[in-house]
Coordinates of N, CA and C in Angstrom, one line a residue:
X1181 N 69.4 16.8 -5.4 CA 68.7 18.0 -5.2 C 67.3 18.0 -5.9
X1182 N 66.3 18.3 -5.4 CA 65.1 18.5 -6.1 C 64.4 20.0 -5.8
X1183 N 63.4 20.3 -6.2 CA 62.8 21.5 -6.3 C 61.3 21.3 -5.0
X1184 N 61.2 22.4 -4.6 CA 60.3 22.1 -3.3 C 59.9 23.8 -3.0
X1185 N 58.5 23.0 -2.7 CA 57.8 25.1 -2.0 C 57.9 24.5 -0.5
X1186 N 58.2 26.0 0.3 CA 57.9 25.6 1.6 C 56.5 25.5 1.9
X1187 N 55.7 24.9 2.8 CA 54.3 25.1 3.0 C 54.3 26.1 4.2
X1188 N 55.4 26.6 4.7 CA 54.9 27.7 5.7 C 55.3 29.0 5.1
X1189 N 56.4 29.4 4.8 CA 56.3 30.7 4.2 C 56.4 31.0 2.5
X1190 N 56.1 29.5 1.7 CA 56.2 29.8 0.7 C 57.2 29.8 -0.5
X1191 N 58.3 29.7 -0.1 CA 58.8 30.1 -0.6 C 59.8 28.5 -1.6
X1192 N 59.8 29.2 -3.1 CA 60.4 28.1 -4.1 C 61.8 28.0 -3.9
X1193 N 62.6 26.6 -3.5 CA 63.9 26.8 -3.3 C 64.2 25.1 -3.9
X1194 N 65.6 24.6 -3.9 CA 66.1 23.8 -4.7 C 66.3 23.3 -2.7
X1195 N 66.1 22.1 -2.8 CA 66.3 21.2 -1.6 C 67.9 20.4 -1.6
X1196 N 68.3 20.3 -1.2 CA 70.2 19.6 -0.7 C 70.0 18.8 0.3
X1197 N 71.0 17.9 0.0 CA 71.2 16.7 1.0 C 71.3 17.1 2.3
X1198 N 71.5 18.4 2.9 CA 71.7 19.0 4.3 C 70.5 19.3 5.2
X1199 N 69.6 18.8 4.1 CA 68.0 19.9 4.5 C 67.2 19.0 4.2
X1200 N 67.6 18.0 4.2 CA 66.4 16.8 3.8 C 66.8 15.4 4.5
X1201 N 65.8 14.5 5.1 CA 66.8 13.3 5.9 C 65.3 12.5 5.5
X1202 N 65.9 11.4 5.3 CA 64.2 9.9 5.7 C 64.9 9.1 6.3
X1203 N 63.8 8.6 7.1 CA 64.5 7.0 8.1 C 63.4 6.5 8.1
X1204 N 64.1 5.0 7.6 CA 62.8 3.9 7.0 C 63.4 2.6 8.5
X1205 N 61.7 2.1 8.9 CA 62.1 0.8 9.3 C 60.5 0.2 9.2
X1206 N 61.4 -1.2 9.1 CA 60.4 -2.7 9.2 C 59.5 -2.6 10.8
X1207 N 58.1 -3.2 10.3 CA 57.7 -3.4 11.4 C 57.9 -4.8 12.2
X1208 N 58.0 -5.0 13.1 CA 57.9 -6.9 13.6 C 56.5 -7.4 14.3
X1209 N 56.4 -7.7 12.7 CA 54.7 -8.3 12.6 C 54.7 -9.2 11.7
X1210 N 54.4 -10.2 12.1 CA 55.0 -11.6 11.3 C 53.4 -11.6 10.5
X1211 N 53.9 -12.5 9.4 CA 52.7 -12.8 8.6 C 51.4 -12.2 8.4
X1212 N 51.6 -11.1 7.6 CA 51.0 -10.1 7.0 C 49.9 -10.2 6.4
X1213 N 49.0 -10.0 5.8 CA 48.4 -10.3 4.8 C 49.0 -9.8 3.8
X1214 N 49.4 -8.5 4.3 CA 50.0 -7.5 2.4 C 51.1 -7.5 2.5
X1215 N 51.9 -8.6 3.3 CA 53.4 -8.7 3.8 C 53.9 -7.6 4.5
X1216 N 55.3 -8.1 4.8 CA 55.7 -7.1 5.4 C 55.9 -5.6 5.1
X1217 N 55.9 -4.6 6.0 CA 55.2 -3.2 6.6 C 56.5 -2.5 6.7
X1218 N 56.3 -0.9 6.9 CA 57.4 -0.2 7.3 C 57.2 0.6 7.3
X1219 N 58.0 1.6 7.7 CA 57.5 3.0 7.9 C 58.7 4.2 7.9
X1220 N 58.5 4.9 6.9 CA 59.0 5.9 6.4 C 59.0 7.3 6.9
X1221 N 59.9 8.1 7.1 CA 59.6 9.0 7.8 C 60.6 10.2 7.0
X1222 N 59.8 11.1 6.5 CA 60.5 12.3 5.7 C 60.6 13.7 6.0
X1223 N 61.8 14.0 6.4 CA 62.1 15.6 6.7 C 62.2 16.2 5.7
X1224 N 61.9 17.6 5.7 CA 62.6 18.7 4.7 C 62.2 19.9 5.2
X1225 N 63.8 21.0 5.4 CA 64.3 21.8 6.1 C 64.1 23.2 5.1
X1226 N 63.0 23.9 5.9 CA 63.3 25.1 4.7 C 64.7 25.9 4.9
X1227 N 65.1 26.2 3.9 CA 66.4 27.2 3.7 C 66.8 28.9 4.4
X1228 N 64.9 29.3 4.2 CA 64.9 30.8 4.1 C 65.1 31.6 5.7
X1229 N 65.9 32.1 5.6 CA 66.4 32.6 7.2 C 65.0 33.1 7.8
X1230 N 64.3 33.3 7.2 CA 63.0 34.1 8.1 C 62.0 33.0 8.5
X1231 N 62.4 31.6 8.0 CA 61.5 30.6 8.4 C 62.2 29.4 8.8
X1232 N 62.4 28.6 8.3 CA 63.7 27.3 8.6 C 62.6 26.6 9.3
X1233 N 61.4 26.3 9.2 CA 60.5 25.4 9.4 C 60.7 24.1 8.7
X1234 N 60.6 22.8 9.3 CA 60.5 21.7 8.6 C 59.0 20.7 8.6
X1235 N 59.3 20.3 7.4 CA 57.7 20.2 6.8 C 58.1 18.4 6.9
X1236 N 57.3 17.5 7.9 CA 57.3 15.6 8.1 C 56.2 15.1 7.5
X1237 N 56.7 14.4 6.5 CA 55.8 13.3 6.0 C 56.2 12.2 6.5
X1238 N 54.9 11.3 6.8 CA 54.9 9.6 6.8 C 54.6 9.3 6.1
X1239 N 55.0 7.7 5.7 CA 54.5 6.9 4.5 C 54.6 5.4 5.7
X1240 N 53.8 4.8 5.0 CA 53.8 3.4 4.8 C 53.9 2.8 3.9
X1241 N 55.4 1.5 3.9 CA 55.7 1.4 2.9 C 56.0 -0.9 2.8
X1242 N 55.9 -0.9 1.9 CA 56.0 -2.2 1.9 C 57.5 -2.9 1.7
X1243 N 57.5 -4.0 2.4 CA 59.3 -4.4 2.8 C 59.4 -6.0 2.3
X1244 N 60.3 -6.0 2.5 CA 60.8 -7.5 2.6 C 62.0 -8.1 2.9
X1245 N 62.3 -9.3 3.4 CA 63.8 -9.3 4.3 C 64.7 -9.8 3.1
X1246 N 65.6 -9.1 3.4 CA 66.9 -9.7 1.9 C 67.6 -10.3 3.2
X1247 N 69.3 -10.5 2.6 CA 70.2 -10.9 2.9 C 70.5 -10.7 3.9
X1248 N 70.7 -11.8 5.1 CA 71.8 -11.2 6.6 C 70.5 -10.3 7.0
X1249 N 69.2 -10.6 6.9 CA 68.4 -10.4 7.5 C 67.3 -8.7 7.4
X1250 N 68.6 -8.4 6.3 CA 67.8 -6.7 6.1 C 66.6 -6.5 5.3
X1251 N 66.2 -5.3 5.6 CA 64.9 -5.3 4.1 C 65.1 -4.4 3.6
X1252 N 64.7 -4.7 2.6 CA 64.7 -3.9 1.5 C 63.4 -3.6 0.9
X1253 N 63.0 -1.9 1.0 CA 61.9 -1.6 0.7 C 61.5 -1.2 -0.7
X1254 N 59.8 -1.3 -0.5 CA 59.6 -1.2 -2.0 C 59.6 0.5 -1.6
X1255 N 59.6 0.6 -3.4 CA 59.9 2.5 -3.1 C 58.7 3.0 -3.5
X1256 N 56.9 2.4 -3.4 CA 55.6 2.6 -3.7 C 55.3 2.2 -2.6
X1257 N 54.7 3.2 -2.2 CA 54.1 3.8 -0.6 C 52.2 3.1 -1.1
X1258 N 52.2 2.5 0.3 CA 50.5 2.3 0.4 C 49.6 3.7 1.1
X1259 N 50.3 4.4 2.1 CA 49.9 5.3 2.6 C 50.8 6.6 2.6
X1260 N 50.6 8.0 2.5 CA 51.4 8.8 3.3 C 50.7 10.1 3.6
X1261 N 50.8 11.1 4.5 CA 50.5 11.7 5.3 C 51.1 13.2 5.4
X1262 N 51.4 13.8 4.8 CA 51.9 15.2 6.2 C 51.4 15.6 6.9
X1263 N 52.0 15.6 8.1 CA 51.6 15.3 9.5 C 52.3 16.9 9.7
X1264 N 53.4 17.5 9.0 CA 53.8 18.7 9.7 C 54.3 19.4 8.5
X1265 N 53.3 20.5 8.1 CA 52.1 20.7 8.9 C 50.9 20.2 8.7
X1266 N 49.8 20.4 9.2 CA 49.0 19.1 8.9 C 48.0 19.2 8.2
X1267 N 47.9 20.5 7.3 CA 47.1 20.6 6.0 C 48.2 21.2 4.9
X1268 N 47.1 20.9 3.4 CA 48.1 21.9 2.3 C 47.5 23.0 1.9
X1269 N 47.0 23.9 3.0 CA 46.5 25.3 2.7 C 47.5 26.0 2.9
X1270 N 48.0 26.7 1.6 CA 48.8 27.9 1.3 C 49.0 28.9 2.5
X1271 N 49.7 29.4 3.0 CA 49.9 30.7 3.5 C 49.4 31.9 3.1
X1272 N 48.3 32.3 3.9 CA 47.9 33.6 2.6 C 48.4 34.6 3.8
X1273 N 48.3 35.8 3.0 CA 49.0 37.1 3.3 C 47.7 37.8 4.6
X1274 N 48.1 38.2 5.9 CA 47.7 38.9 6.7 C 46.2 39.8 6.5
X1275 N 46.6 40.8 5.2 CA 45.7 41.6 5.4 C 44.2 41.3 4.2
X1276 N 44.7 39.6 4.1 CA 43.4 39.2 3.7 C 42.3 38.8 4.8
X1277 N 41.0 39.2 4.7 CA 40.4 39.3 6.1 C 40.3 37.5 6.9
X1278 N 40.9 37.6 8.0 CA 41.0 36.5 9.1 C 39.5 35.3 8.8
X1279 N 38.7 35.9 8.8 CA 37.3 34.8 8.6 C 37.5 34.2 7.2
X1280 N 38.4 34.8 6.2 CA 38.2 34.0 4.7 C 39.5 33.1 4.6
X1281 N 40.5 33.7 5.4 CA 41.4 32.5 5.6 C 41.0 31.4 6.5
X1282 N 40.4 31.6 7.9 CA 40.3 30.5 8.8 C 39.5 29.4 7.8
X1283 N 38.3 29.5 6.9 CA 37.3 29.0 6.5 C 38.1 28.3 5.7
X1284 N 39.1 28.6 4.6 CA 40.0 28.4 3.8 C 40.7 27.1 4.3
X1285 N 41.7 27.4 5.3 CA 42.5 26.5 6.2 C 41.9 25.4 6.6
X1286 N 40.4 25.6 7.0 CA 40.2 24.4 8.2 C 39.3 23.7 6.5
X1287 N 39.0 24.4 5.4 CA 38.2 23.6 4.2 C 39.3 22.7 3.8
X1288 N 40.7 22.8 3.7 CA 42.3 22.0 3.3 C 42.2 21.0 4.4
X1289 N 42.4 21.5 5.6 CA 42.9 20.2 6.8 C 41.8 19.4 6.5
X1290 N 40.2 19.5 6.3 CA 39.1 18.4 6.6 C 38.7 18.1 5.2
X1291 N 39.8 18.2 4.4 CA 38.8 17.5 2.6 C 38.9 16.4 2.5
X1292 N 39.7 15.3 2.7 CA 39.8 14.4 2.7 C 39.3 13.6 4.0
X1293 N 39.2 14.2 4.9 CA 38.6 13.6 6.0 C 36.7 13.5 5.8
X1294 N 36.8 14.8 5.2 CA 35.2 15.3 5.2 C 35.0 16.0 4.4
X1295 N 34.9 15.4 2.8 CA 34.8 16.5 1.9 C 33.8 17.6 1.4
X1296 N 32.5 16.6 2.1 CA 31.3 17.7 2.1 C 31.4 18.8 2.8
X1297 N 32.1 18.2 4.4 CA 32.3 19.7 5.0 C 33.2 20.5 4.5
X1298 N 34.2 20.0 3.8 CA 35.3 21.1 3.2 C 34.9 21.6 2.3
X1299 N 33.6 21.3 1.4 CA 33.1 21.8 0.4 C 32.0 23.0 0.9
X1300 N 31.6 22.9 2.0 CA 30.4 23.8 3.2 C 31.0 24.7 3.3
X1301 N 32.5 24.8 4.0 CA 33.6 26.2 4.0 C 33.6 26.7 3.2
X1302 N 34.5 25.3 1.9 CA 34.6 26.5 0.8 C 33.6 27.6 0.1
X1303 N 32.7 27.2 0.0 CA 31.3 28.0 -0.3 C 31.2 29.0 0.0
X1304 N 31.1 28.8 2.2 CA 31.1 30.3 2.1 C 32.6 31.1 2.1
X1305 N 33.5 30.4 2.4 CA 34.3 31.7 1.8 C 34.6 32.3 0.8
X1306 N 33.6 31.5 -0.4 CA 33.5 32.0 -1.5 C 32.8 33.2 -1.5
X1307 N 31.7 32.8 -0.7 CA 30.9 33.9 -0.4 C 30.9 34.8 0.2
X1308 N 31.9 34.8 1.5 CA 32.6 35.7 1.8 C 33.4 36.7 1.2
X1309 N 34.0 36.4 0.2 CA 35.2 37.0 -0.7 C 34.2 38.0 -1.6
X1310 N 33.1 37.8 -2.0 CA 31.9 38.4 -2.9 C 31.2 39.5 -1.9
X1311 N 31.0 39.2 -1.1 CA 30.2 40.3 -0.2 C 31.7 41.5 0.1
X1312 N 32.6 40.3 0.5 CA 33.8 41.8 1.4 C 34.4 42.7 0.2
X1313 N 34.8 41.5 -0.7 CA 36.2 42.3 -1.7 C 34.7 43.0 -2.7
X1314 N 33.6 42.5 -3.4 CA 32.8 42.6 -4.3 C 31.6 43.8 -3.7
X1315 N 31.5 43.6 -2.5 CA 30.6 44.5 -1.8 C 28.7 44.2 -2.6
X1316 N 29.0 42.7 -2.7 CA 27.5 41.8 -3.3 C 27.2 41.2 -1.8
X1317 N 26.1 41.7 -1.4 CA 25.3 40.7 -0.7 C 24.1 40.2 -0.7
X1318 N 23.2 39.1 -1.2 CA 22.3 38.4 -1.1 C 21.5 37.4 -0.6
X1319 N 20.6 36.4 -0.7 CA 20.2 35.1 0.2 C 20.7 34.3 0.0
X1320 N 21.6 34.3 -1.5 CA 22.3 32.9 -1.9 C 23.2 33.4 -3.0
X1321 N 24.3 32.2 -2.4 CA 25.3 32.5 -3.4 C 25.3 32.2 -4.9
X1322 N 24.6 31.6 -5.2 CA 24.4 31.5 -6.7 C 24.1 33.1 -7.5
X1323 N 23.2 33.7 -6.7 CA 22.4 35.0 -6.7 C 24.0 36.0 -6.4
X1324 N 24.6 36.0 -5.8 CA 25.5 36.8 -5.7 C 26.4 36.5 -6.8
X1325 N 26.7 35.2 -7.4 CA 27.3 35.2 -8.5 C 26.9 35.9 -9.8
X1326 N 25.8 35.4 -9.9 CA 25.2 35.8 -11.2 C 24.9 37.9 -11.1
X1327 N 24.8 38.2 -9.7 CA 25.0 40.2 -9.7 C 26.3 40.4 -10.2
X1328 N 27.1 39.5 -9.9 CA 28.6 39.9 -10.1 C 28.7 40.3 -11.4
X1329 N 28.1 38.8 -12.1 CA 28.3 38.7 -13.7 C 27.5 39.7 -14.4
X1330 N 26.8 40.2 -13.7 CA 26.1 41.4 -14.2 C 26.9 42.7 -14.2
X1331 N 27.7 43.1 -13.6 CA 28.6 44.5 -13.5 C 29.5 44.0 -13.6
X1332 N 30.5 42.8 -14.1 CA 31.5 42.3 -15.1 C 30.7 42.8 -16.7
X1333 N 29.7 42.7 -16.6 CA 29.0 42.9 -17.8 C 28.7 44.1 -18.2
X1334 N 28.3 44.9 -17.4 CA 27.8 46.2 -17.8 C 29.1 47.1 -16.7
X1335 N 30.4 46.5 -16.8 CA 31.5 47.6 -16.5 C 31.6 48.4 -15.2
X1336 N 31.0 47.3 -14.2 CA 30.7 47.9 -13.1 C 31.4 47.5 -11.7
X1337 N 31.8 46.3 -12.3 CA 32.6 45.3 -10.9 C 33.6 46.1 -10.3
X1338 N 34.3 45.9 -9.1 CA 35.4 46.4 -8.7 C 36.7 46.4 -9.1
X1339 N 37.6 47.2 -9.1 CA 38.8 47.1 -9.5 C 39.8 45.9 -9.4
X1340 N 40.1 45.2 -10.1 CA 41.0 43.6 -9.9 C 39.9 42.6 -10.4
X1341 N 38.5 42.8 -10.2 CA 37.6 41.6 -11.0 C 37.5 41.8 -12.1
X1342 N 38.4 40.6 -12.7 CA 38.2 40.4 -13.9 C 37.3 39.5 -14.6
X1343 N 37.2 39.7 -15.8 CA 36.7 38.3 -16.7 C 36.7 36.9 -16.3
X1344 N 38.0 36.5 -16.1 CA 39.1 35.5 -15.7 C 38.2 35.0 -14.2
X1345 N 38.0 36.1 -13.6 CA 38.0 35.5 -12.2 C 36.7 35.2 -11.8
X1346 N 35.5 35.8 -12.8 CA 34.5 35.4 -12.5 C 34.0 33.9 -13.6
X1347 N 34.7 34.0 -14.6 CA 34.8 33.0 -15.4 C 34.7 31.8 -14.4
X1348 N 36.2 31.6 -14.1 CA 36.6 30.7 -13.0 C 35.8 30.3 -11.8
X1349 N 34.9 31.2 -11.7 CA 33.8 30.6 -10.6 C 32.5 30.2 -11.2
X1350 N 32.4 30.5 -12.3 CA 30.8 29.9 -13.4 C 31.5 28.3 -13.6
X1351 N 33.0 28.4 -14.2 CA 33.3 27.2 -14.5 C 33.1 26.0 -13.6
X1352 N 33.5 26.2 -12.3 CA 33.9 25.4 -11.2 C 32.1 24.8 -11.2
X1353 N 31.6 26.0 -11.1 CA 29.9 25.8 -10.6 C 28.9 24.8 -11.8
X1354 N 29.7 25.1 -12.7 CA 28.9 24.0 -13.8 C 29.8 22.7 -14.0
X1355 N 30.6 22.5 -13.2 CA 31.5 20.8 -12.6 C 30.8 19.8 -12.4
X1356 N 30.3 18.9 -12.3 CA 29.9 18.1 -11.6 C 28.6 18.3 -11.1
X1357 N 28.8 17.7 -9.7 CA 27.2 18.2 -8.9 C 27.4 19.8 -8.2
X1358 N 28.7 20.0 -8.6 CA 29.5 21.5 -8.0 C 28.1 22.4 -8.1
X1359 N 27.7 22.3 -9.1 CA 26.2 23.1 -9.6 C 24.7 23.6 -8.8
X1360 N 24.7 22.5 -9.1 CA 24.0 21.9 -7.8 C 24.5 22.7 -5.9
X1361 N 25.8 22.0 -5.9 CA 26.1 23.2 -4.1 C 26.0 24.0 -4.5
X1362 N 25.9 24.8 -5.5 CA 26.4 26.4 -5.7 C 24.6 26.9 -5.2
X1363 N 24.0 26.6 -5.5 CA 22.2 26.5 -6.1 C 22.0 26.6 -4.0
X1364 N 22.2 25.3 -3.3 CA 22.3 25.5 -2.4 C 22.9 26.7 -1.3
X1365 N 22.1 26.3 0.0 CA 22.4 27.8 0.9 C 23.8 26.9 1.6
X1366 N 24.7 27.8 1.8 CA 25.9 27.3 2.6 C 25.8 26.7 3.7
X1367 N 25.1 27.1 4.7 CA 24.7 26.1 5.5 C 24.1 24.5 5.8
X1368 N 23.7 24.4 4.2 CA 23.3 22.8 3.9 C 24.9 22.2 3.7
X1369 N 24.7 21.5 4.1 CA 25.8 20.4 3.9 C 25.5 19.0 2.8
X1370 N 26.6 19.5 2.1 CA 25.7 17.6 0.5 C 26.6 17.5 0.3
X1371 N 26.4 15.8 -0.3 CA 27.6 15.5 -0.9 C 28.0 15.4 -1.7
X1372 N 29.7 15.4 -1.8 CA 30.5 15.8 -2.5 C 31.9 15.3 -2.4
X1373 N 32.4 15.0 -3.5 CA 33.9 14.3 -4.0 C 35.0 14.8 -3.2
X1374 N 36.2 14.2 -3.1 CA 37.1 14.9 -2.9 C 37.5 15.7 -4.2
X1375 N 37.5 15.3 -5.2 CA 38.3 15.7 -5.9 C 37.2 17.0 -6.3
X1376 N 35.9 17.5 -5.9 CA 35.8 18.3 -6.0 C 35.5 19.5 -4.8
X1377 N 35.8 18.6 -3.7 CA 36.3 19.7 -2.7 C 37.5 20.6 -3.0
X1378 N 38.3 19.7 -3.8 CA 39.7 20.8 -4.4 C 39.1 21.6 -5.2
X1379 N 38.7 21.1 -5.9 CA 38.6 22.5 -7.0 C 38.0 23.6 -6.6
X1380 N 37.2 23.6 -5.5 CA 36.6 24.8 -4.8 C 38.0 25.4 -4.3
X1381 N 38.9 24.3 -3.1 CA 39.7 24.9 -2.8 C 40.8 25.8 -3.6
X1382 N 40.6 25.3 -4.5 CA 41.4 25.7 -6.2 C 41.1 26.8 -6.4
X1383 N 40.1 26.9 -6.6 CA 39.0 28.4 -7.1 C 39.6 29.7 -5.8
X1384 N 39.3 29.3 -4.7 CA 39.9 30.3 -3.5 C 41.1 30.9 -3.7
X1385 N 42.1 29.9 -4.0 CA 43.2 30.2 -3.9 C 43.7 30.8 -5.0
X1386 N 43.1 30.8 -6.5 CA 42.8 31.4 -7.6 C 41.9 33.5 -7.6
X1387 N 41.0 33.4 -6.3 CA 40.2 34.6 -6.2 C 41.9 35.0 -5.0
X1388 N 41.9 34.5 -4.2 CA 42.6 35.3 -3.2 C 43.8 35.9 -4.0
X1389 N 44.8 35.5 -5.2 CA 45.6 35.5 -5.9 C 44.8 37.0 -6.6
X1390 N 43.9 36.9 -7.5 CA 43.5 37.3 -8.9 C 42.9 39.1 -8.1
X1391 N 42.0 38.5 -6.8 CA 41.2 40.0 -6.2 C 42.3 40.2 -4.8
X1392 N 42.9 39.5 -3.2 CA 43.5 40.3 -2.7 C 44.8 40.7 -2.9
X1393 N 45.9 39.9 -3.2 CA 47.0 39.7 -3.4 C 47.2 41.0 -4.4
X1394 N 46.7 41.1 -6.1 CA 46.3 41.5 -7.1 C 46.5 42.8 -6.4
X1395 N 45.3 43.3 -5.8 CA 44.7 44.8 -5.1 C 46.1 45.2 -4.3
X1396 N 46.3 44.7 -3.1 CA 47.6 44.7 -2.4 C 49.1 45.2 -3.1
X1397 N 49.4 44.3 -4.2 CA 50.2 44.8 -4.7 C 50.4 46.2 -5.6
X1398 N 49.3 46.4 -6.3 CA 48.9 47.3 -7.2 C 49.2 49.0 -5.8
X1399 N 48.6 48.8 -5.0 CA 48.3 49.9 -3.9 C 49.9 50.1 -3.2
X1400 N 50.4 48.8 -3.0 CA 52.1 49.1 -2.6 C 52.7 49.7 -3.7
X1401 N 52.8 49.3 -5.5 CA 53.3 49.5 -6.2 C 53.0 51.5 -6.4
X1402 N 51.6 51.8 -6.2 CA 51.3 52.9 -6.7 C 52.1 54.0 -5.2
X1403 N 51.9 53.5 -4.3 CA 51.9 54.1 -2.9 C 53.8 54.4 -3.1
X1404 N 54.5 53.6 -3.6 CA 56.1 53.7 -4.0 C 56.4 54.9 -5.1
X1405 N 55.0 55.2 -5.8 CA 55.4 55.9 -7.1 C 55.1 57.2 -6.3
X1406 N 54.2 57.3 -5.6 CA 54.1 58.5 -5.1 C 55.1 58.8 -3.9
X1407 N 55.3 58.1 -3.4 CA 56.7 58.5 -2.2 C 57.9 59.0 -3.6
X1408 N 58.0 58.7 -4.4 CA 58.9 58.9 -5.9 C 58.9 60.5 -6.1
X1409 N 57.7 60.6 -6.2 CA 57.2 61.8 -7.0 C 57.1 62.9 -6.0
X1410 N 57.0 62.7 -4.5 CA 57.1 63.3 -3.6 C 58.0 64.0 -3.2
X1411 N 59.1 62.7 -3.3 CA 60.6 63.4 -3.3 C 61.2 64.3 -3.8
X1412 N 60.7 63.7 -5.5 CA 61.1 64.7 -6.3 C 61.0 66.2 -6.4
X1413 N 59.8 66.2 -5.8 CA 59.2 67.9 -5.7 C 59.8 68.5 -4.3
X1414 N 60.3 67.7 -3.6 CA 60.9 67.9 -2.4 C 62.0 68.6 -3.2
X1415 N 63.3 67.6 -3.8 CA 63.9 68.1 -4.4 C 64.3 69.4 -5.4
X1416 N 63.2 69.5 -5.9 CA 62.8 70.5 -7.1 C 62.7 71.7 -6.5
X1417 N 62.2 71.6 -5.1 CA 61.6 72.9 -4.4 C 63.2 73.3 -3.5
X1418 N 63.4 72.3 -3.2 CA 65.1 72.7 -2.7 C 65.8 73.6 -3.5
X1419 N 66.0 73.1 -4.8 CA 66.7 73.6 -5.9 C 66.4 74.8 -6.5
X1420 N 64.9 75.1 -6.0 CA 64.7 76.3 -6.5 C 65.3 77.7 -5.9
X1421 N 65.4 77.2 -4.6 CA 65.1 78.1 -3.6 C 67.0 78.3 -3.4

């Protein structure tokens, strides 16, 4: 048993031998350079009755023939893949607006393929998230950061921006050449790491948490106290009468 999130709906569950399967074989391809080849193939079955999606990785894996002709694989993969589904962008919640997720999603599927372009997305849906949730719009995102940090400063930002969350986007921006894109108009395309196309992706999925998720819950939570209190007086007014 090991511990596993689903990548479709989320959810943290303990994985069982019933919900998980791999099937490994040898390729027949004689004299290798990096010897013999194989290929690995890994199911895992979400649990949760509202999803039961299964999530396939490949690997490629290196082999060699033992005894009576079988092989035995090494258990250090040269390659592997999830293929299903075929990015690792989170599931975000519906009534975060459609253009900050699609940008989101397609910046996950193409980082590794194209991390400058996954770094192009991330930007602006950074910047997206600053004009919709922040209600900042300017010529450049750098410029919209720095208004922000001005009414974090003088007590003026919206409800859910915090310290924390605008911190987290000065940080990312003084990373590397991260600096540098930020300075840039979204539309330019530069380049850029993978490993810091994540951290932008990192950063998103840090604001979508920190500002919609954050907001959402707070409005369901409060929206519950008043159906509460509603009752109550429903009640009270019964009882008087």
């Amino acid at each position: 048993m090991s511990n596993w999130t689903c990548p479709f709906c989320g959810l943290h569950q303990t994985v069982t031998s019933v919900k998980t399967s791999t099937v490994e074989s040898a390729f027949s391809v004689q004299d290798c350079a990096g010897g013999p080849m194989g290929l690995r193939g890994i199911a895992v079955g979400c649990s949760n009755e509202g999803c039961k999606k299964v999530q396939v990785t490949t690997e490629i894996i290196t082999a060699k023939q033992g005894q009576n002709g079988f092989y035995i694989y090494d258990p250090e993969t040269t390659f592997s893949k999830k293929i299903v589904p075929d990015s690792r962008a989170k599931i975000q919640p519906e009534y975060i607006p459609l253009v900050l997720r699609e940008d989101y999603e397609e910046a996950c599927l193409i980082k590794d393929l194209s991390p400058k372009a996954s770094a192009t997305l991330a930007r602006r849906c950074i910047q997206g998230m600053i004009r919709d949730f922040c209600g900042i719009s300017k010529g450049r995102l750098i410029d919209e950061i720095k208004e922000l940090k001005r009414r974090i400063d003088a007590d003026d930002a919206p409800k859910g921006v915090s310290d924390d969350s605008v911190e987290a986007i000065d940080h990312v921006r003084k990373i590397g050449n991260i600096g540098a894109h930020m300075e840039k108009d979204i539309g330019v395309i530069v380049s850029v790491e993978p490993d810091e196309a994540q951290l932008l992706i990192e950063l998103i999925e840090s604001l979508f948490d920190e500002w919609y998720i954050s907001r959402n819950t707070r409005a369901a939570r409060f929206s519950k106290l008043r159906s509460v209190a509603a009752s109550k007086e429903v009640q009270k007014t019964k009882s008087g009468d």
